[in-house]
Tab-separated table of C-alpha atoms in Angstrom:
chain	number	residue	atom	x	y	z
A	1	UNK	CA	6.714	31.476	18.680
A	2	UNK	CA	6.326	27.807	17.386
A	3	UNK	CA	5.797	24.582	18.889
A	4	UNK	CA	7.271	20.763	17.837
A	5	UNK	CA	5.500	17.815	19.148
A	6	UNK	CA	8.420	15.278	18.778
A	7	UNK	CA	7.727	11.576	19.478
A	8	UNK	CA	9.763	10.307	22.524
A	9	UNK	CA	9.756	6.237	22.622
A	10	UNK	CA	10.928	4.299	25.802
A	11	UNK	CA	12.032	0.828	25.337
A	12	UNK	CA	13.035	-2.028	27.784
A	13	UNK	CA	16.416	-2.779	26.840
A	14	UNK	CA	16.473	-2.389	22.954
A	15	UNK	CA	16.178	0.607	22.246
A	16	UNK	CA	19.451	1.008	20.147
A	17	UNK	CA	18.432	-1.896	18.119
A	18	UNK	CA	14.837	0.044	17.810
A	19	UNK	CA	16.220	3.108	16.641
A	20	UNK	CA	18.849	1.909	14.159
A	21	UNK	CA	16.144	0.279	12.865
A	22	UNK	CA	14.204	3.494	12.476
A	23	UNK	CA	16.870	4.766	11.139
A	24	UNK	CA	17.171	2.499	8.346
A	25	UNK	CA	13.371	3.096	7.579
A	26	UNK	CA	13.611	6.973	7.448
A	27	UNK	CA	17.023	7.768	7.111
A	28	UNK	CA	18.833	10.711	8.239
A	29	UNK	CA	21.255	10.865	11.064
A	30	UNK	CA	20.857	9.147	14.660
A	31	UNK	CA	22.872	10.096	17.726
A	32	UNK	CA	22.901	7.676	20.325
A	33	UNK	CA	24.239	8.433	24.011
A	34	UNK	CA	24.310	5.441	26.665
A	35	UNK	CA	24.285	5.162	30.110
A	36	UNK	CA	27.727	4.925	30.128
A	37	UNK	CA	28.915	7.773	27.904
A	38	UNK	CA	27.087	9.897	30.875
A	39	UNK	CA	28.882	8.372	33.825
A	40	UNK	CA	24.930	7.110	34.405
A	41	UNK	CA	25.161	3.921	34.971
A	42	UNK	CA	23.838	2.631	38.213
A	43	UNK	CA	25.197	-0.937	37.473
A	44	UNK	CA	27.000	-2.781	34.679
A	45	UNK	CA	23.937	-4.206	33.285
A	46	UNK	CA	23.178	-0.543	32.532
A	47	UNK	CA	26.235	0.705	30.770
A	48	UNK	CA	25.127	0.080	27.391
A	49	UNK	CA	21.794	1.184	27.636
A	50	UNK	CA	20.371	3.945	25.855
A	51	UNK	CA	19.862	7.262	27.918
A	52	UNK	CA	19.390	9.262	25.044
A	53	UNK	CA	18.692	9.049	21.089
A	54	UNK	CA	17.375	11.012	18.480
A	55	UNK	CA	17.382	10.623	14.726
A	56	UNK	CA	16.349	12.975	12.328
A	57	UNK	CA	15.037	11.113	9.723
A	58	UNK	CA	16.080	12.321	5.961
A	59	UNK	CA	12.381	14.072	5.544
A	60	UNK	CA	11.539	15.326	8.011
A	61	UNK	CA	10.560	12.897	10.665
A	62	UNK	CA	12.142	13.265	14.525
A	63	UNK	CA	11.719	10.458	17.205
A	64	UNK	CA	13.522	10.199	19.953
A	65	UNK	CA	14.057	7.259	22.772
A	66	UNK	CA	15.862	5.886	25.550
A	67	UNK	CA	16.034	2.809	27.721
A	68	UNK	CA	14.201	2.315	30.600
A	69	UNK	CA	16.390	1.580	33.431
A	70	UNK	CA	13.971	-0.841	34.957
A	71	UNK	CA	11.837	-3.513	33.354
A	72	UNK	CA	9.030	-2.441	35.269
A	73	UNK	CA	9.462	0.987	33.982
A	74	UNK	CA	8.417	-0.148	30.542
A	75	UNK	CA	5.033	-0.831	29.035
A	76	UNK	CA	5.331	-0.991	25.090
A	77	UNK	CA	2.730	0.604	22.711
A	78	UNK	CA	-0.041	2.841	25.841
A	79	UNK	CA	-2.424	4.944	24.614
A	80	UNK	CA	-0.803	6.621	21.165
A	81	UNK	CA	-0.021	6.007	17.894
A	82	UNK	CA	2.815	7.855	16.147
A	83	UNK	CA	1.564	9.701	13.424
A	84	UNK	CA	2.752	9.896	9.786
A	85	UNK	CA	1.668	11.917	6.759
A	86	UNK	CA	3.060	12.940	3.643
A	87	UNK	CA	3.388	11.874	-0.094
A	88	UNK	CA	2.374	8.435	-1.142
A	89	UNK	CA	6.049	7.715	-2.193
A	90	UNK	CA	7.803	7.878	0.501
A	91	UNK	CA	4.701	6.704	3.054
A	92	UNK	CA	3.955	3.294	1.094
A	93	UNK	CA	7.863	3.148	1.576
A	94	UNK	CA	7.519	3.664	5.334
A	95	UNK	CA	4.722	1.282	5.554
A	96	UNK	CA	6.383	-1.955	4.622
A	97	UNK	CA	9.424	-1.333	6.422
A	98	UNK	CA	7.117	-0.723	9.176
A	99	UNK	CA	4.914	-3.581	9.392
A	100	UNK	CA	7.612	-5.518	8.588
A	101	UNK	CA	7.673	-7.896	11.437
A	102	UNK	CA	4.838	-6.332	12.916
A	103	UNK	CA	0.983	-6.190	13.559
A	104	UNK	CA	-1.266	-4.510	10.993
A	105	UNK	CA	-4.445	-3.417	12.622
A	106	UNK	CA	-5.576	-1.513	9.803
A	107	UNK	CA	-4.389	-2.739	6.115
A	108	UNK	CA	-2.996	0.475	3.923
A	109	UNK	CA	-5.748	0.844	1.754
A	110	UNK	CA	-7.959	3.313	0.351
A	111	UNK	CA	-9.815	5.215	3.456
A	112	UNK	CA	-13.468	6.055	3.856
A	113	UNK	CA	-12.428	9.350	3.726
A	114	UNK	CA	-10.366	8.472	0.355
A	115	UNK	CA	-6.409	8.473	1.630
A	116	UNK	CA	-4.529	6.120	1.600
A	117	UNK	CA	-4.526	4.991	5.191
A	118	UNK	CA	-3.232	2.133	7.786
A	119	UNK	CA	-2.426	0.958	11.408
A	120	UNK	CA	0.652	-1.280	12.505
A	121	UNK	CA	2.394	-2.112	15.373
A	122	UNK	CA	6.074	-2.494	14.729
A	123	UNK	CA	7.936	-5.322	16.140
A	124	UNK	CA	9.275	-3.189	18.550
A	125	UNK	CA	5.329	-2.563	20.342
A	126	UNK	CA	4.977	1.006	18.443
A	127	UNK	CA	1.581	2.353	16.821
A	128	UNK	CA	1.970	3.499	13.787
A	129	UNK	CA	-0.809	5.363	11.931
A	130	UNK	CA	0.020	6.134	8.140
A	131	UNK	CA	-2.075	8.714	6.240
A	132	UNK	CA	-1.532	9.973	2.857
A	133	UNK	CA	-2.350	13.539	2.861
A	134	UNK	CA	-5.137	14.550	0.674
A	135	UNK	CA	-3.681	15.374	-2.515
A	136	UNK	CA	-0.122	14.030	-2.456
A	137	UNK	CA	-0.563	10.894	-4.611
A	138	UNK	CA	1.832	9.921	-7.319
């Protein structure tokens, strides 16, 4: 038996914009369901919200979100980081598109452990943590 830890974001009302942006940072295929499209919606402000998305992303990489149906329910970023690792190609590629806009808390530079390493927070209140794996360089 095997196990997938797959990323699920919530967002406050932008989550479609969120994920097509994703989307256009790892590629892939998104499918996006609303409130709507599952009879859902508890008022018209709700109708276009996301209940559901997930992209998989051309390499790999699977997040998934959905609108919170309250703005209380929502509290960007909390206590994790999303997690990527791979080749330096594609991960310096990732990087720009993802701090793009954002925060970088740790520049992508070499690590004291000798990756290539860094910390962002999108513009959409997501940690990202970036970390060449060992090995992988170009």
């Amino acid at each position: 038996m095997t196990a997938r830890v797959t990323p699920y974001l919530n967002f406050g009302g932008n989550a479609r914009e969120a994920m097509e942006f994703y989307h256009s940072v790892f590629g892939g295929t998104l499918d996006i369901t609303t409130y709507a499209d599952l009879h859902r919606a508890e008022d018209a402000g709700q109708e276009n919200l996301v209940a559901h998305s997930m992209l998989k992303g051309a390499v790999g990489v699977i997040l998934m979100g959905s609108d919170t149906t309250t703005a209380e329910a929502h509290g960007p970023g909390g206590s994790f980081s999303v997690a990527l690792g791979g080749d330096e190609t594609h991960l310096t590629a990732y990087w720009h598109r993802l701090s793009d806009g954002g925060t970088v808390t740790v520049p992508f530079a070499k690590s004291a452990w000798g990756a290539l390493h860094g910390q962002c927070v999108d513009r959409f209140g997501t940690s990202w943590l970036v970390n060449v794996t060992a090995g992988s360089s170009t």
